[in-house]
Coordinates of C-alpha atoms in Angstrom, one line a residue:
X1 CA 0.0 0.0 0.0
X2 CA 1.2 3.3 -0.8
X3 CA 1.3 5.5 2.4
X4 CA 2.3 8.9 0.7
X5 CA -1.3 10.2 0.8
X6 CA -2.6 8.4 3.9
X7 CA -3.6 10.5 6.8
X8 CA -3.4 8.5 10.2
X9 CA -4.7 9.6 13.6
X10 CA -3.5 7.8 16.7
X11 CA -5.3 8.3 19.8
X12 CA -3.1 7.9 22.8
X13 CA 0.4 8.8 23.3
X14 CA 1.4 5.8 25.4
X15 CA 3.9 3.1 24.4
X16 CA 1.7 1.3 21.7
X17 CA 0.4 4.7 20.2
X18 CA 4.0 6.3 20.0
X19 CA 5.4 3.2 18.5
X20 CA 2.7 2.8 15.8
X21 CA 3.0 6.4 14.9
X22 CA 6.7 6.2 14.4
X23 CA 6.4 3.1 12.4
X24 CA 3.7 4.4 10.0
X25 CA 5.5 7.7 9.7
X26 CA 8.6 5.8 8.7
X27 CA 6.5 4.2 5.8
X28 CA 5.5 7.7 4.5
X29 CA 2.2 8.3 6.2
X30 CA 1.1 11.7 7.6
X31 CA 0.5 10.8 11.2
X32 CA -1.0 12.9 14.0
X33 CA -1.2 11.7 17.6
X34 CA -4.0 13.0 19.8
X35 CA -3.2 13.0 23.6
X36 CA -5.6 14.1 26.3
X37 CA -2.9 15.0 28.9
X38 CA -1.0 18.4 28.8
X39 CA 2.2 16.6 28.0
X40 CA 3.7 13.3 27.0
X41 CA 4.6 11.9 30.4
X42 CA 4.2 8.8 32.4
X43 CA 3.7 8.2 36.2
X44 CA 6.6 6.8 38.1
X45 CA 6.5 3.0 37.7
X46 CA 8.7 0.2 36.2
X47 CA 8.0 -2.3 33.7
X48 CA 9.7 -5.2 32.1
X49 CA 10.6 -5.2 28.4
X50 CA 11.0 -8.9 27.5
X51 CA 12.8 -10.2 24.2
X52 CA 9.6 -10.0 22.2
X53 CA 9.3 -6.4 23.0
X54 CA 13.0 -5.8 22.5
X55 CA 12.8 -7.3 19.0
X56 CA 10.4 -4.4 18.0
X57 CA 12.5 -1.7 19.6
X58 CA 15.5 -3.1 17.6
X59 CA 13.6 -2.9 14.4
X60 CA 12.8 0.6 15.2
X61 CA 16.5 1.3 15.8
X62 CA 15.8 2.0 19.6
X63 CA 17.4 -1.2 21.2
X64 CA 20.7 0.5 22.0
X65 CA 18.9 3.4 23.6
X66 CA 16.8 1.1 25.8
X67 CA 19.9 -0.5 27.0
X68 CA 21.3 2.8 28.0
X69 CA 18.3 3.7 30.2
X70 CA 17.4 0.2 31.6
X71 CA 18.8 -2.5 33.8
X72 CA 19.4 -5.7 32.0
X73 CA 17.7 -8.5 33.9
X74 CA 20.0 -11.4 35.0
X75 CA 17.6 -13.6 36.8
X76 CA 14.0 -14.2 38.2
X77 CA 14.3 -15.5 41.8
X78 CA 11.2 -17.0 43.6
X79 CA 11.3 -16.6 47.4
X80 CA 9.3 -17.5 50.6
X81 CA 7.6 -14.5 51.7
X82 CA 8.4 -14.6 55.5
X83 CA 12.2 -15.2 55.6
X84 CA 12.9 -14.4 51.9
X85 CA 14.7 -17.8 51.5
X86 CA 15.3 -18.8 47.8
X87 CA 12.9 -21.3 46.4
X88 CA 13.8 -21.3 42.7
X89 CA 16.4 -19.3 40.6
X90 CA 15.8 -18.8 36.9
X91 CA 19.3 -17.8 35.6
X92 CA 18.8 -15.9 32.4
X93 CA 22.4 -15.3 31.9
X94 CA 23.0 -19.0 31.8
X95 CA 19.9 -20.5 30.3
X96 CA 18.7 -17.6 28.0
X97 CA 22.1 -16.0 27.3
X98 CA 21.2 -15.1 23.7
X99 CA 18.0 -12.9 24.9
X100 CA 17.8 -9.6 26.5
X101 CA 15.4 -8.8 29.4
X102 CA 15.3 -5.4 30.7
X103 CA 13.8 -3.4 33.7
X104 CA 12.9 0.0 32.6
X105 CA 11.3 3.0 34.0
X106 CA 8.1 3.5 32.2
X107 CA 8.9 7.3 31.7
X108 CA 12.1 6.5 30.3
X109 CA 10.5 4.3 27.7
X110 CA 7.9 6.8 26.8
X111 CA 10.6 9.5 26.5
X112 CA 12.6 7.3 24.2
X113 CA 9.6 6.7 22.0
X114 CA 8.4 10.3 22.0
X115 CA 11.9 11.6 21.0
X116 CA 11.7 9.1 18.0
X117 CA 8.3 10.3 17.1
X118 CA 9.2 14.0 17.2
X119 CA 12.3 13.3 15.0
X120 CA 10.3 11.6 12.4
X121 CA 7.9 14.4 11.9
X122 CA 4.8 13.1 13.6
X123 CA 2.4 15.9 14.8
X124 CA 1.5 15.4 18.5
X125 CA -1.5 17.4 19.7
X126 CA -1.9 17.7 23.5
X127 CA -5.1 18.5 25.5
X128 CA -7.2 16.5 23.0
X129 CA -9.9 14.6 24.7
X130 CA -11.7 12.2 22.4
X131 CA -15.3 11.5 23.1
X132 CA -16.1 9.1 20.3
X133 CA -15.0 7.7 16.9
X134 CA -17.3 7.1 14.0
X135 CA -16.0 4.5 11.5
X136 CA -16.6 4.8 7.8
X137 CA -15.0 5.4 4.5
X138 CA -13.2 8.4 6.1
X139 CA -13.6 7.8 9.9
X140 CA -14.3 10.8 12.1
X141 CA -12.9 11.5 15.5
X142 CA -15.1 13.6 17.8
X143 CA -13.5 15.6 20.6
X144 CA -15.1 16.6 23.9
X145 CA -14.8 20.3 22.9
X146 CA -17.2 19.8 20.0
X147 CA -14.4 19.6 17.3
X148 CA -14.4 17.0 14.6
X149 CA -11.4 15.7 12.6
X150 CA -11.2 13.1 9.8
X151 CA -8.5 10.9 8.7
X152 CA -8.1 7.7 6.5
X153 CA -7.2 5.6 9.4
X154 CA -7.9 6.1 13.1
X155 CA -5.9 4.0 15.5
X156 CA -7.2 3.5 19.1
X157 CA -4.2 3.1 21.4
X158 CA -6.2 4.7 24.3
X159 CA -5.9 2.0 26.9
X160 CA -8.3 0.2 29.2
X161 CA -11.0 2.8 29.0
X162 CA -10.8 3.2 25.2
X163 CA -13.1 5.5 23.5
X164 CA -12.2 3.8 20.2
X165 CA -13.0 0.2 21.2
X166 CA -16.9 0.8 21.4
X167 CA -16.9 2.0 17.7
X168 CA -16.0 -1.6 16.7
X169 CA -17.2 -3.8 19.5
X170 CA -20.2 -4.2 21.9
X171 CA -19.6 -2.7 25.3
X172 CA -18.9 -5.5 27.9
X173 CA -18.6 -5.1 31.6
X174 CA -15.2 -6.1 33.1
X175 CA -15.0 -8.8 35.6
X176 CA -13.2 -8.1 39.1
X177 CA -10.7 -10.8 39.6
X178 CA -10.7 -10.7 43.2
X179 CA -7.4 -9.1 43.4
X180 CA -6.0 -5.6 43.7
X181 CA -2.4 -4.4 43.2
X182 CA -0.2 -1.7 44.7
X183 CA 2.9 -0.1 42.8
X184 CA 5.5 2.0 44.2
X185 CA 9.2 2.9 43.9
X186 CA 11.8 3.1 46.7
X187 CA 15.4 3.7 47.1
X188 CA 17.6 0.6 46.5
X189 CA 19.1 0.8 50.0
X190 CA 19.5 -3.1 50.0
X191 CA 21.6 -2.7 46.8
X192 CA 19.3 -5.4 45.1
X193 CA 21.0 -6.8 42.0
X194 CA 19.5 -6.7 38.5
X195 CA 17.2 -9.7 39.2
X196 CA 13.3 -10.0 39.6
X197 CA 12.7 -10.9 43.1
X198 CA 9.1 -12.6 43.6
X199 CA 8.2 -13.0 47.2
X200 CA 5.4 -15.7 47.4
X201 CA 2.8 -15.6 50.3
X202 CA -0.6 -16.8 51.2
X203 CA -3.1 -15.0 48.9
X204 CA -0.5 -12.4 47.8
X205 CA 2.9 -11.7 46.3
X206 CA 5.3 -8.9 45.9
X207 CA 7.6 -8.4 42.9
X208 CA 10.7 -6.1 43.2
X209 CA 13.4 -5.3 40.7
X210 CA 15.8 -2.3 40.3
X211 CA 15.4 0.7 37.9
X212 CA 17.3 3.5 36.4
X213 CA 21.1 3.1 37.4
X214 CA 20.0 0.6 40.0
X215 CA 19.2 3.4 42.6
X216 CA 15.5 2.7 42.7
X217 CA 13.5 -0.5 43.2
X218 CA 10.1 -0.9 41.4
X219 CA 7.5 -2.7 43.6
X220 CA 4.3 -4.3 42.6
X221 CA 2.3 -6.0 45.3
X222 CA -0.9 -8.1 44.4
X223 CA -3.3 -9.4 47.1
X224 CA -6.5 -11.3 46.8
X225 CA -9.5 -9.7 48.4
X226 CA -13.2 -9.3 48.1
X227 CA -13.3 -5.5 48.2
X228 CA -12.6 -4.1 44.8
X229 CA -10.7 -1.0 43.9
X230 CA -11.2 1.3 41.0
X231 CA -9.5 0.2 37.7
X232 CA -7.1 3.2 37.6
X233 CA -3.4 3.4 37.6
X234 CA -3.5 6.7 39.5
X235 CA -5.4 6.3 42.7
X236 CA -3.3 7.0 45.7
X237 CA -3.5 4.8 48.8
X238 CA -2.1 5.0 52.4
X239 CA 1.1 3.2 52.4
X240 CA 0.1 1.6 55.9
X241 CA -2.7 -0.1 54.0
X242 CA 0.0 -1.9 51.9
X243 CA 2.3 -2.7 54.9
X244 CA -0.8 -4.0 56.8
X245 CA -1.7 -6.2 53.9
X246 CA 1.7 -7.6 53.7
X247 CA 2.6 -7.6 57.4
X248 CA 3.8 -11.3 57.4
X249 CA 6.4 -10.4 54.8
X250 CA 9.8 -10.2 56.3
X251 CA 13.6 -10.1 55.3
X252 CA 14.2 -8.0 52.2
X253 CA 10.5 -7.9 51.4
X254 CA 9.8 -6.3 54.7
X255 CA 12.6 -3.8 54.5
X256 CA 11.3 -2.8 50.9
X257 CA 7.9 -2.1 52.2
X258 CA 9.0 -0.2 55.2
X259 CA 10.5 2.4 52.6
X260 CA 7.3 3.0 50.8
X261 CA 6.1 6.7 51.1
X262 CA 4.0 7.0 48.1
X263 CA 1.8 4.2 46.6
X264 CA -0.9 3.6 44.1
X265 CA -3.7 1.1 44.2
X266 CA -5.8 -0.4 41.5
X267 CA -8.2 -3.2 41.1
X268 CA -7.5 -6.1 38.6
X269 CA -10.1 -6.8 36.1
X270 CA -10.5 -9.3 33.3
X271 CA -11.6 -7.8 30.0
X272 CA -12.7 -10.0 26.9
X273 CA -10.3 -9.6 24.0
X274 CA -12.0 -7.4 21.3
X275 CA -13.8 -9.5 18.7
X276 CA -13.1 -6.8 16.0
X277 CA -9.6 -5.3 15.9
X278 CA -9.9 -3.3 12.6
X279 CA -12.8 -2.3 10.3
X280 CA -14.1 0.7 8.3
X281 CA -10.9 2.7 8.7
X282 CA -10.6 2.1 12.5
X283 CA -8.1 -0.1 14.3
X284 CA -7.2 -1.1 17.9
X285 CA -4.0 -2.1 19.7
X286 CA -2.6 -2.7 23.1
X287 CA -5.0 -2.6 26.1
X288 CA -7.7 -1.0 23.9
X289 CA -7.9 -4.4 22.1
X290 CA -6.8 -6.9 24.9
X291 CA -6.3 -5.6 28.4
X292 CA -3.8 -7.9 30.1
X293 CA -3.3 -8.6 33.8
X294 CA 0.2 -7.9 35.0
X295 CA 1.1 -11.5 35.8
X296 CA 3.3 -12.2 32.6
X297 CA 4.6 -8.6 32.3
X298 CA 3.4 -8.4 28.8
X299 CA 1.1 -5.3 28.6
X300 CA 4.0 -3.0 27.1
X301 CA 5.4 -5.8 25.0
X302 CA 2.2 -6.8 23.4
X303 CA 1.4 -3.2 22.4
X304 CA 4.8 -3.0 20.8
X305 CA 4.1 -6.3 19.0
X306 CA 0.6 -4.9 17.9
X307 CA 2.3 -1.8 16.6
X308 CA 4.7 -3.4 14.5
X309 CA 2.2 -6.0 13.1
X310 CA -0.4 -3.2 12.2
X311 CA 2.2 -1.3 10.3
X312 CA 3.6 -4.3 8.6
X313 CA 0.3 -5.6 7.5
X314 CA -0.9 -2.2 6.2
X315 CA 2.5 -2.1 4.3
X316 CA 1.9 -5.5 2.6
X317 CA -1.7 -5.0 1.9
X318 CA -3.3 -3.6 -1.3
X319 CA -5.6 -1.3 0.6
X320 CA -6.5 -0.4 4.2
X321 CA -9.4 -2.9 4.5
X322 CA -7.2 -5.9 3.5
X323 CA -4.5 -4.6 5.9
X324 CA -6.8 -4.2 8.9
X325 CA -8.2 -7.8 8.2
X326 CA -4.6 -9.3 8.1
X327 CA -3.8 -7.4 11.1
X328 CA -6.7 -9.0 13.1
X329 CA -5.8 -12.5 11.7
X330 CA -2.1 -12.2 12.7
X331 CA -2.6 -10.7 16.2
X332 CA -5.9 -11.9 17.8
X333 CA -5.0 -15.6 18.5
X334 CA -1.6 -14.9 20.1
X335 CA -3.0 -12.0 22.0
X336 CA -5.8 -14.2 23.5
X337 CA -3.3 -16.9 24.5
X338 CA -1.0 -14.4 26.2
X339 CA -4.0 -12.9 28.1
X340 CA -5.1 -16.4 29.3
X341 CA -1.5 -17.2 30.5
X342 CA -1.6 -14.0 32.5
X343 CA -4.9 -14.8 33.9
X344 CA -3.7 -18.3 35.1
X345 CA -0.3 -17.3 36.5
X346 CA -1.0 -15.4 39.7
X347 CA -2.4 -18.4 41.8
X348 CA 1.1 -20.1 41.5
X349 CA 2.6 -17.3 43.8
X350 CA -0.4 -17.5 46.3
X351 CA -0.6 -20.8 47.5
X352 CA -1.6 -21.3 51.1
X353 CA -0.6 -24.0 53.6
X354 CA -0.6 -26.9 53.4
X355 CA -0.2 -26.7 49.6
X356 CA 2.6 -24.1 49.6
X357 CA 5.3 -26.3 51.2
X358 CA 5.1 -29.2 48.8
X359 CA 4.6 -26.9 45.9
X360 CA 7.8 -25.0 46.8
X361 CA 9.7 -28.3 47.1
X362 CA 8.6 -29.3 43.6
X363 CA 9.7 -25.9 42.4
X364 CA 13.0 -26.2 44.1
X365 CA 13.7 -29.9 42.7
X366 CA 12.7 -28.7 39.2
X367 CA 15.0 -25.8 39.2
X368 CA 17.8 -28.2 40.3
X369 CA 17.0 -31.0 38.0
X370 CA 15.9 -29.2 34.9
X371 CA 16.9 -25.7 35.1
X372 CA 16.9 -25.2 31.3
X373 CA 13.3 -26.4 31.1
X374 CA 12.1 -24.1 33.9
X375 CA 13.7 -21.0 32.2
X376 CA 12.2 -22.0 28.7
X377 CA 8.8 -22.7 29.7
X378 CA 7.4 -19.5 28.3
X379 CA 9.6 -19.4 25.2
X380 CA 6.5 -19.3 23.2
X381 CA 6.0 -15.8 24.6
X382 CA 9.5 -14.4 24.9
X383 CA 11.1 -15.9 21.8
X384 CA 8.4 -14.7 19.6
X385 CA 9.7 -12.2 17.1
X386 CA 7.0 -10.2 15.4
X387 CA 9.4 -8.5 13.1
X388 CA 10.4 -11.8 11.6
X389 CA 7.0 -12.8 10.3

């Protein structure tokens, strides 16, 4: 498809939106990004860029930039919550030495992508709150201030509460998982190494890994409970609530929790994967198409995969309609499988006595007898290379 005269409007300046904007601009499209915030920024939190996400950033020429602003992950370590004793070590350096896993501050990744977008000539318009999108031969974006703008292609990269998704799919209520999560960053006073530490407790777990130059630690704490919380990343909570919920966590976990001064709380909800990803000049990607629980660390990585696949499918197609159909075919099955893997992963860290002790013994034995197998069990996720399809 010839992109020379194609006008694209991307809604949302998050990771997926910025990535697809740069990729389509590189093919020659005229791209505008609409962002409702007053600046392209991100709240203070970490994320994991796994090899499947790194593959997309490499294709965009940004892999070296990522390496400069991130910590390369060396291992994943599962620990008992009370004493912090090691249950299982997944040594990435030894058993996945050809792959790159990174811990990165979300703001650093956003800045990296935003710089690439600006250099490429994409127009970014801030303070643009979208109210709805009307699909069609020339889809229309309707803004909250009453303004309307048209494009040849509108891409909804506007997250969990997407205004674009209802233009293509029936509205469905999310289902509360019975879990909430807190996130925070604390100083790395314990000098934790570049490893993901997972402290496993009854009905809850805590993940910790370093960010930036190793001076910060990112914390994500998930707890099973009946009371739900808003599905928002920016709801502040009292740190004492977090410490009370994880009061039985000792050792390094307890010390990290003691250092929390500012924390965000959000409820974890399951959403169905969208049935329709692209039609009548409108497309979805990232959480707008397939909201994903954080238990496989794939939200940002799947958005990067979507962005590359959408640009690639459009580039290979004769027209927009064919490109959008190919994109849905290429991505929906994989996204659904990853979402299901994330849905089913948390319980493994939340076992209660008497099940937790034998389960931990099995994990310890498996790590000792078949370490390569334990590291490679999710190769279907991490070794996937969307840029090689």
